[in-house]
Short mmCIF file of C-alpha atoms in Angstrom, two decimals:
data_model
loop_
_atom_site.label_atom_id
_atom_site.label_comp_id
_atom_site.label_asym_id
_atom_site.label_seq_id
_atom_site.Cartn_x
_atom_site.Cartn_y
_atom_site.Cartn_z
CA UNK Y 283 -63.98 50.06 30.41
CA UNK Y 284 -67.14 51.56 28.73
CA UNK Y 285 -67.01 55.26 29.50
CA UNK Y 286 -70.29 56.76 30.91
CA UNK Y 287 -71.35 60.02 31.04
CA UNK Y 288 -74.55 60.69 33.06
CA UNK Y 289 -76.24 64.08 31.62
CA UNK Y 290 -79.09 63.81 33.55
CA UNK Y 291 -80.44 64.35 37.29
CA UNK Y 292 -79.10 60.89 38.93
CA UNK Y 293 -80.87 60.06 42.71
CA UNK Y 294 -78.44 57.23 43.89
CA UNK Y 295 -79.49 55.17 46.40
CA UNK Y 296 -77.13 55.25 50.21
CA UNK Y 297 -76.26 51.72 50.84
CA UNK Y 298 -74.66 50.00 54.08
CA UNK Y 299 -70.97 50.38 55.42
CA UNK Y 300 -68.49 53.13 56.13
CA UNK Y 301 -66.54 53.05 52.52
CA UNK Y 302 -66.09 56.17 51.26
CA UNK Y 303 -67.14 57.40 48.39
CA UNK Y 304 -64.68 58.25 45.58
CA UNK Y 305 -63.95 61.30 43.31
CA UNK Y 306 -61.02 61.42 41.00
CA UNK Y 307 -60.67 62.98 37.52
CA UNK Y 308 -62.93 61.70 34.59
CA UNK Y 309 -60.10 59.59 32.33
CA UNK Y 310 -62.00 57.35 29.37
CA UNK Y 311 -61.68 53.09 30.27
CA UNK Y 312 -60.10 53.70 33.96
CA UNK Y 313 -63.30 55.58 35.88
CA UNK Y 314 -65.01 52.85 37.38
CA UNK Y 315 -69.34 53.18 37.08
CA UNK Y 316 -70.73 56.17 38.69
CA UNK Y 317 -71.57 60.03 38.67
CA UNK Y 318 -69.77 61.85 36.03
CA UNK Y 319 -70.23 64.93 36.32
CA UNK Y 320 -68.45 68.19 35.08
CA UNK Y 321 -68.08 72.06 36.05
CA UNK Y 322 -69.05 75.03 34.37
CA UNK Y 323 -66.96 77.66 32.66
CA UNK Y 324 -68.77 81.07 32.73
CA UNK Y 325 -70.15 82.25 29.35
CA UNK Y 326 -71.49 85.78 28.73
CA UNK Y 327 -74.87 86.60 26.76
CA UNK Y 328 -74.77 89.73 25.16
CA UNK Y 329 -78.48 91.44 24.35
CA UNK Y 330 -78.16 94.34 22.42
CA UNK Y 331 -81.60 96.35 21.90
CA UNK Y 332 -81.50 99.19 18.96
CA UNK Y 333 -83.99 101.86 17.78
CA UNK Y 334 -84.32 102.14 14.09
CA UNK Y 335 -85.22 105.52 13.03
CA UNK Y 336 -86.61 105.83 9.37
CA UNK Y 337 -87.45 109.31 7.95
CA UNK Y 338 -89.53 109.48 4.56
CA UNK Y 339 -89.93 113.34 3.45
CA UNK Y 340 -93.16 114.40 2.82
CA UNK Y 341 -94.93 114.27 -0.97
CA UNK Y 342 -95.44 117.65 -1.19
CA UNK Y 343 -92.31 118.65 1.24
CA UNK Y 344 -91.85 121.67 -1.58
CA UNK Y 345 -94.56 123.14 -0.95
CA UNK Y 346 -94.07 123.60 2.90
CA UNK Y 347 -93.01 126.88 3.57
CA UNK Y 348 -94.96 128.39 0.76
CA UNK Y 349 -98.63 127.50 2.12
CA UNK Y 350 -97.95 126.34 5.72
CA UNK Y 351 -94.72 128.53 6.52
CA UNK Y 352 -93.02 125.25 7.47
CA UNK Y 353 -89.47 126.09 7.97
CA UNK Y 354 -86.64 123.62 7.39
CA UNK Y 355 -88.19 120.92 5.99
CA UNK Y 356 -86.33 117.69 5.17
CA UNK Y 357 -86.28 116.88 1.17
CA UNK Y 358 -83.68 113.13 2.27
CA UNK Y 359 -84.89 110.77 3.43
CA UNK Y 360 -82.29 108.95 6.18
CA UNK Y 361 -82.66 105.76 8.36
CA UNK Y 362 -80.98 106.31 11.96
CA UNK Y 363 -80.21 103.36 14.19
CA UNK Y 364 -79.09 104.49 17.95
CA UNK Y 365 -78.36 101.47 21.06
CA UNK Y 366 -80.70 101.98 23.32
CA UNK Y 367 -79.07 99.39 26.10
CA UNK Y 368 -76.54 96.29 26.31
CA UNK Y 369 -77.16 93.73 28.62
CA UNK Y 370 -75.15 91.10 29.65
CA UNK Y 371 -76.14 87.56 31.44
CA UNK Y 372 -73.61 84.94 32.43
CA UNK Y 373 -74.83 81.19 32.12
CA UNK Y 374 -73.01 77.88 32.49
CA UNK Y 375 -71.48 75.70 29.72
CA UNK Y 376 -69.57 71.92 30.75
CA UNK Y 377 -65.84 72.55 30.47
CA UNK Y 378 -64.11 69.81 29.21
CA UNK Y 379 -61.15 70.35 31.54
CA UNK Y 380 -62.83 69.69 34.66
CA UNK Y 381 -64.78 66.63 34.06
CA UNK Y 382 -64.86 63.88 37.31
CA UNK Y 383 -66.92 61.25 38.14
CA UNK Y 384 -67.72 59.94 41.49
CA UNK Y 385 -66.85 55.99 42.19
CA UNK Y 386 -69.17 54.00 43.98
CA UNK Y 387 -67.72 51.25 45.73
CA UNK Y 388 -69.31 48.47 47.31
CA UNK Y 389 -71.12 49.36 50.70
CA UNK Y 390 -70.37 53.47 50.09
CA UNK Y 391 -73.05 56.07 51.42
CA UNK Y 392 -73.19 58.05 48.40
CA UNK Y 393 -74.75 61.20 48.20
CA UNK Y 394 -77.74 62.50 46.88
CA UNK Y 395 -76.17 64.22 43.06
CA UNK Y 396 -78.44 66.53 41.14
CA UNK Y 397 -77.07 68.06 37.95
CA UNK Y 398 -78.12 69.84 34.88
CA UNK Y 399 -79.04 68.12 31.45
CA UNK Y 400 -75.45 68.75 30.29
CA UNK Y 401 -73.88 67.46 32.91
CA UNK Y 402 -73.15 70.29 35.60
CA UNK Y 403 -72.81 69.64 39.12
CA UNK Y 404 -75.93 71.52 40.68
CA UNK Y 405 -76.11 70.38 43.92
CA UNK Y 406 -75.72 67.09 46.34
CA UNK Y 407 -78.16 65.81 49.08
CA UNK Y 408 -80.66 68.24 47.94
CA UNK Y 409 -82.22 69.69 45.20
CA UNK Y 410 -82.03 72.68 42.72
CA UNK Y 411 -83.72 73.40 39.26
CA UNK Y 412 -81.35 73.78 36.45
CA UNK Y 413 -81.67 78.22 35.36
CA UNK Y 414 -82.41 78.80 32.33
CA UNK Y 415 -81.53 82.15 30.18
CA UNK Y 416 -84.33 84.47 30.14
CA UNK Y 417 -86.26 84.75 26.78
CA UNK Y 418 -84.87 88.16 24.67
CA UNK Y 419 -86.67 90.92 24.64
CA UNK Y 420 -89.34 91.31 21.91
CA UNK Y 421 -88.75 93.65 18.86
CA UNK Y 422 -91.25 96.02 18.31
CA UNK Y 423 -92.40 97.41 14.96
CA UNK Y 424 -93.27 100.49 14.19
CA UNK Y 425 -96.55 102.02 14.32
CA UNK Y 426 -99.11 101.65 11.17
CA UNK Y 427 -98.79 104.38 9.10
CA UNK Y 428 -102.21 107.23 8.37
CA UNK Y 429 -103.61 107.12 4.85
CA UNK Y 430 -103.67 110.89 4.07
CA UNK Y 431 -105.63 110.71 1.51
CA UNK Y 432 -108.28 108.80 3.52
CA UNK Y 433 -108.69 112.53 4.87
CA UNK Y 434 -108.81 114.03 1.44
CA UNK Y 435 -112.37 115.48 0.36
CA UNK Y 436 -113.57 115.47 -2.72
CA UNK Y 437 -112.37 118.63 -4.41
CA UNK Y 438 -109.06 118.18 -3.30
CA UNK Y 439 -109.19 114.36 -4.65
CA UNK Y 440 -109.78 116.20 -8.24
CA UNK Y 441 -107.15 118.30 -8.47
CA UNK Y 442 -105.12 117.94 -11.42
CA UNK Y 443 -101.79 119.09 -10.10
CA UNK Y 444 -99.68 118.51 -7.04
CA UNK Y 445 -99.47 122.55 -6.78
CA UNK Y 446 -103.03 122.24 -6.32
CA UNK Y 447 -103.38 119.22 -4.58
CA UNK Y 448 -100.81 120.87 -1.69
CA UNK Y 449 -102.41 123.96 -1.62
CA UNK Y 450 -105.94 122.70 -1.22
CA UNK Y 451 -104.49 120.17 1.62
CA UNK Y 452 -103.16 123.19 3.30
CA UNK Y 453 -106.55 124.81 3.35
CA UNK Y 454 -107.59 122.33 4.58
CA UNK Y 455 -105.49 121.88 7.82
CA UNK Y 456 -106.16 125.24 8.23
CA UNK Y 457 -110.10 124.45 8.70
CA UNK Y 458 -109.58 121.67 10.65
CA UNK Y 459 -107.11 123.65 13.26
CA UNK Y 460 -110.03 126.11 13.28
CA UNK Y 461 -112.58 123.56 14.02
CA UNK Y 462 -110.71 122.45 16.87
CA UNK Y 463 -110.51 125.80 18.41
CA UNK Y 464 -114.00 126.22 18.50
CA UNK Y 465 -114.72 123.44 19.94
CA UNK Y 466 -112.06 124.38 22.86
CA UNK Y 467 -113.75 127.35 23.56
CA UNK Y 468 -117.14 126.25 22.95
CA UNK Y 469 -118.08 128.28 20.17
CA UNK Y 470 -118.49 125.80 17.94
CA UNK Y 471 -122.51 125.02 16.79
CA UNK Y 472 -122.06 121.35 17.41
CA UNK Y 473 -120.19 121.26 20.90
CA UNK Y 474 -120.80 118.34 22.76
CA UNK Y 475 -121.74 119.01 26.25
CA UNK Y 476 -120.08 115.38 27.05
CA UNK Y 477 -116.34 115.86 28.21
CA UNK Y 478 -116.11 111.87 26.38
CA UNK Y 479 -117.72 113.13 23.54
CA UNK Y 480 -115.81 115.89 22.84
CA UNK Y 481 -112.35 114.01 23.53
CA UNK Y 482 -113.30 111.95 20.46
CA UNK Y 483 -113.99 114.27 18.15
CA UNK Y 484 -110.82 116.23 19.06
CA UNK Y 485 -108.62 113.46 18.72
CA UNK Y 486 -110.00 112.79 15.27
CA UNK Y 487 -109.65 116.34 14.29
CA UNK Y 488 -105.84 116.01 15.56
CA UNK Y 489 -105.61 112.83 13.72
CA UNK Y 490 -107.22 114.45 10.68
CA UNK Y 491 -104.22 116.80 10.75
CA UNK Y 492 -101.41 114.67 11.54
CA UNK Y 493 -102.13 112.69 8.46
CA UNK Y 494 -102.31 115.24 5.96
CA UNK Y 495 -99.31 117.45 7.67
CA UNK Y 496 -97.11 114.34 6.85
CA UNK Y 497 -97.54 115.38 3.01
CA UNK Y 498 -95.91 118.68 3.74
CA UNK Y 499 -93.70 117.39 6.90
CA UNK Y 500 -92.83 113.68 6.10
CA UNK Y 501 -93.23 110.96 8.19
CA UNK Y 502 -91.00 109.00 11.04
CA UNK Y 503 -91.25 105.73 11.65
CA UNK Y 504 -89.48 103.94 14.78
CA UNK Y 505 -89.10 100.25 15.86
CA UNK Y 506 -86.67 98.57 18.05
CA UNK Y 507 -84.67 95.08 16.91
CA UNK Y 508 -82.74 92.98 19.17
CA UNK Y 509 -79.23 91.29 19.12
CA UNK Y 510 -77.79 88.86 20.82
CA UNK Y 511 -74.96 86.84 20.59
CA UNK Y 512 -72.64 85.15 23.16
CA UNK Y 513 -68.81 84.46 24.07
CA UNK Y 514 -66.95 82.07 26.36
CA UNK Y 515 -63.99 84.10 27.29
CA UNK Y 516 -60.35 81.98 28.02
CA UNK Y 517 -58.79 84.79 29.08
CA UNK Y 518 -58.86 88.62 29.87
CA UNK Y 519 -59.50 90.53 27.53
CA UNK Y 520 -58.60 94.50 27.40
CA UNK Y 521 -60.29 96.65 24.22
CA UNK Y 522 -61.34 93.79 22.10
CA UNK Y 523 -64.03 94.45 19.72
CA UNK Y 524 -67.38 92.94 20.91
CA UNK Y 525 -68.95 94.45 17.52
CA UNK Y 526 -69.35 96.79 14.73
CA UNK Y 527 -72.29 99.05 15.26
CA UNK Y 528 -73.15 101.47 11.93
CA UNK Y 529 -75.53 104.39 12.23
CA UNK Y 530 -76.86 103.64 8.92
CA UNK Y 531 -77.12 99.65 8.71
CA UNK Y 532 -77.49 98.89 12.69
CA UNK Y 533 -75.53 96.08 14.46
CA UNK Y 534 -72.50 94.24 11.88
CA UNK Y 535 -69.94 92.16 11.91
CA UNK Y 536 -67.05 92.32 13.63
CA UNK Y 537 -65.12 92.19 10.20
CA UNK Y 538 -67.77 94.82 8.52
CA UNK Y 539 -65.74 98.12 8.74
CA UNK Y 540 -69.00 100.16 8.20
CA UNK Y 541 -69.55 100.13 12.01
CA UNK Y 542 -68.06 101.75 14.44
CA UNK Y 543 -66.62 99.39 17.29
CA UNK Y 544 -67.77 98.59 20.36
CA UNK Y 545 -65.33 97.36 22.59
CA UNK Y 546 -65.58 95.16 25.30
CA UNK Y 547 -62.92 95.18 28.74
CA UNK Y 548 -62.96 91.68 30.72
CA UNK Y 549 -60.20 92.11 33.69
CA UNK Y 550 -59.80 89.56 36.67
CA UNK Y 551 -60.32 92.24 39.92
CA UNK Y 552 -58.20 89.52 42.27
CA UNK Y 553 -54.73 87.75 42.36
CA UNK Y 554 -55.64 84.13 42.49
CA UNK Y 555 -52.31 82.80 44.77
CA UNK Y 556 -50.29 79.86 42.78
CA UNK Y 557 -49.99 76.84 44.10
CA UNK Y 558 -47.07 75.65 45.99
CA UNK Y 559 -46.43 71.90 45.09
CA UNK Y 560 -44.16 70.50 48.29
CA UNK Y 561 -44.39 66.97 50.13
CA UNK Y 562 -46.32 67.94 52.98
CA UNK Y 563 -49.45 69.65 50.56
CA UNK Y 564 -48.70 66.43 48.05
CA UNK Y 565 -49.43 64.28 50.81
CA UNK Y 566 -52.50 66.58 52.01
CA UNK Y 567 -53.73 67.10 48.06
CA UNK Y 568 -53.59 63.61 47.69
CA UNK Y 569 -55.88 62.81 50.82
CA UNK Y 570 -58.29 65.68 49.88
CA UNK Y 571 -58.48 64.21 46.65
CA UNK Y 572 -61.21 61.61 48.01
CA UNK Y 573 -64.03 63.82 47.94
CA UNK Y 574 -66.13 66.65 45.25
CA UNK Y 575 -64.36 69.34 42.69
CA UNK Y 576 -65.63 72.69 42.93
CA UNK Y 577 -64.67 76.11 41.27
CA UNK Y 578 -63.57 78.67 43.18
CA UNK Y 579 -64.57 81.64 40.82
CA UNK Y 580 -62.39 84.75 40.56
CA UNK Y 581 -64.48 88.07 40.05
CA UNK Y 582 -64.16 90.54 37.15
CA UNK Y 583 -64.65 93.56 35.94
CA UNK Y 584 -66.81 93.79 32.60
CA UNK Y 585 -66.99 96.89 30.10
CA UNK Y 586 -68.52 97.67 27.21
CA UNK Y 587 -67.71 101.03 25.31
CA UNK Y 588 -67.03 103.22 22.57
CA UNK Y 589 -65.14 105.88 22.73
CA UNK Y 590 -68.57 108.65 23.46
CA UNK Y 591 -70.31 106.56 25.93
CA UNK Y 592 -69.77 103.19 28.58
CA UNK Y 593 -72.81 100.75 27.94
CA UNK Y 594 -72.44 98.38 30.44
CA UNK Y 595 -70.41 98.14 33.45
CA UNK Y 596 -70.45 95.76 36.41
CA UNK Y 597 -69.00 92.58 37.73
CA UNK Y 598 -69.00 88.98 37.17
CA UNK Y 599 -67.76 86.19 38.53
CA UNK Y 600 -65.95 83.46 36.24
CA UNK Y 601 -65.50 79.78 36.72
CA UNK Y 602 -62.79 79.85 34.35
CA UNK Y 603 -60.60 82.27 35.95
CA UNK Y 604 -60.45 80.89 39.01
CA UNK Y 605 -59.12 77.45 40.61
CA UNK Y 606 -60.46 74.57 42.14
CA UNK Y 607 -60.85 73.07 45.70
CA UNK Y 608 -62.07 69.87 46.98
CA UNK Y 609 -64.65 69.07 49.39
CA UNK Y 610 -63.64 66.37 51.60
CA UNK Y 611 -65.46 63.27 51.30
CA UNK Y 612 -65.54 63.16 55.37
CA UNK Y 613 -68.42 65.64 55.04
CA UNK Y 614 -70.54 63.03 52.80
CA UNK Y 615 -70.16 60.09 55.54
CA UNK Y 616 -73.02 57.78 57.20
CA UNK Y 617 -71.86 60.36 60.07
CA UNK Y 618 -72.54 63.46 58.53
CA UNK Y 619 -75.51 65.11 56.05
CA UNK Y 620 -73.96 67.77 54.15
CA UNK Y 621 -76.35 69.46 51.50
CA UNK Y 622 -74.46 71.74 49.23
CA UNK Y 623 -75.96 74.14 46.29
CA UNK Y 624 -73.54 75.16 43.18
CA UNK Y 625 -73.94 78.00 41.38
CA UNK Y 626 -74.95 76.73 37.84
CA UNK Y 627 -73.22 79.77 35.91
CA UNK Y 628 -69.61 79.49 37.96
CA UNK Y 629 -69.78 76.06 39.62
CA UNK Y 630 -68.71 77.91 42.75
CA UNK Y 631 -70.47 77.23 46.18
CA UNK Y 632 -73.70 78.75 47.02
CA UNK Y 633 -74.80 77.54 50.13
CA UNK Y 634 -73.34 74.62 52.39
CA UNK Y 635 -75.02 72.78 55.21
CA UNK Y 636 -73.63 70.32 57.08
CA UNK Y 637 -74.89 68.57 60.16
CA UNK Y 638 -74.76 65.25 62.07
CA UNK Y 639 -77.85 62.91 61.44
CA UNK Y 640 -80.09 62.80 65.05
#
């Protein structure tokens, strides 16, 4: 037989008669025609936002301490990148171990089946939007750099050496830092007697110096990027390299021994109890068997660290490190109306209602 996987949100229809309806493991040319559907193993987002730090020493950095008595002034330049945060999101992808499909059989009441456009179980006899991962943070550049020699007047414009050209540009931070005190205490000819008015033209005085300090000073320049990559783990993991981070060249590659690592921790915080395979729970497994798969998620504890500083630290709860249980298909007769929400990242239960039609 054809097989048929239904990735879509599927309404099906009750119909008449007290057949039950059927859920068994998905196998290709044996499922009869109905819901396939599949659960989700837990896969981790990481987001990983970084400041970029670029210093460009100043043009006439030489001539700092000699007409401004600037002090330890940096002749390298350097570019700096520091993690600001690391953020992790679980989501949902099918696993292609725990595929089933519902049967329908002639005169079944089957239930209501919404799932996701990849096929995850979402919820039956009522509905549920399909989450989505929220969009990544944006970068942000850094701020336009000042011109300084949109400041520059005209005499210091025609200088014919950089000596000069720095020591007429000090001069003339010097008259603009006394401008700007007379204006603070009013002593200036053209104070403003409007507060507004005067907050301009101090703030273009301070801008005035700002830009032609960065001659002498340098200039920084700061923007953030952002990372993000993801991981579907099968198993624990205990001081695993998530990536390479380099104080130079940013985020790397894992195999890029320029970074430093940054190590991620991923340990189950339960015992999940083994099953116990005897004739009575055969006999019980096999009768529970007529009805919907579910994950029973196990909870962990998630990491991130270097050896300076933890990142990230909190718990999730993964599909794939669990097991999985069976509701019983008694709770999805004419008899009963059970409505039942799944949790799209772990296929676990969210909420379950049940309750006898009136």
């Amino acid at each position: 037989m054809k097989k048929k996987l239904l990735l879509y949100s599927l309404a099906l229809l009750p119909l008449c008669g007290s057949a039950q309806t059927e859920v068994t493991p998905y196998m290709p040319g044996v499922t009869v025609e109905g819901v396939t559907y599949c659960l989700p193993k837990t896969a981790l987002r990481f987001t990983v936002v970084a400041e970029k730090e670029v210093y460009t020493p100043g043009e006439y950095a030489k001539y700092a301490d000699r007409y401004l008595r600037l002090k330890d002034v940096d002749f390298e330049g350097y570019t700096r990148w520091t993690i600001k945060s690391i953020k992790v999101e679980p989501y949902g992808v099918p696993d292609k171990n725990k595929i089933y499909s519902i049967a329908l059989k002639k005169r079944t009441v089957a239930p209501l089946v919404k799932l996701t456009k990849d096929g995850i179980l979402l919820a039956i006899n009522t509905d549920k939007e399909a989450e989505t991962l929220p969009e990544l943070p944006k970068a942000q550049p850094a701020e336009k750099l000042l011109n300084p020699r949109n400041f520059m007047n005209q005499e210091i414009l025609a200088a014919g050496s950089s000596a000069k050209i720095a020591e007429l540009t000090a001069q003339e931070i010097y008259d603009i830092r006394d401008s700007r005190n007379a204006l603070i205490r009013g002593e200036a000819d053209n104070t403003p007697k409007d507060g507004a008015q005067l907050k301009l033209m101090l703030d273009q005085l301070n801008k005035q110096e700002e830009a032609l300090s960065q001659l002498f000073v340098g200039y920084k320049q700061k923007s953030t990027e952002v990372f993000s990559f993801t991981t579907t783990p099968e198993q624990e993991m205990e001081h695993a390299v998530l990536f390479r981070f380099s104080e130079k060249l940013g985020v790397v590659s894992n195999e890029d021994l320029a970074g430093e690592p940054i190590y991620i921790d991923l340990k189950s915080a339960q015992e999940i109890p083994t099953s116990v395979e005897d004739e009575k729970t055969a006999k019980k497994k096999a009768k529970m068997e007529e009805g919907v798969t579910y994950n029973v998620p196990a909870r962990a504890f998630l990491k991130i660290y270097n050896p300076s500083k933890v990142f990230c630290e909190e718990e999730v709860s993964m599909g794939q490190f669990g097991n999985t249980e069976i509701l019983s298909n008694a709770l999805f007769d004419k008899k009963t109306t059970t409505q039942v929400l799944f949790y799209q990242n772990n296929g676990g239960i969210e909420k379950l209602t049940a309750q006898e039609p009136e």
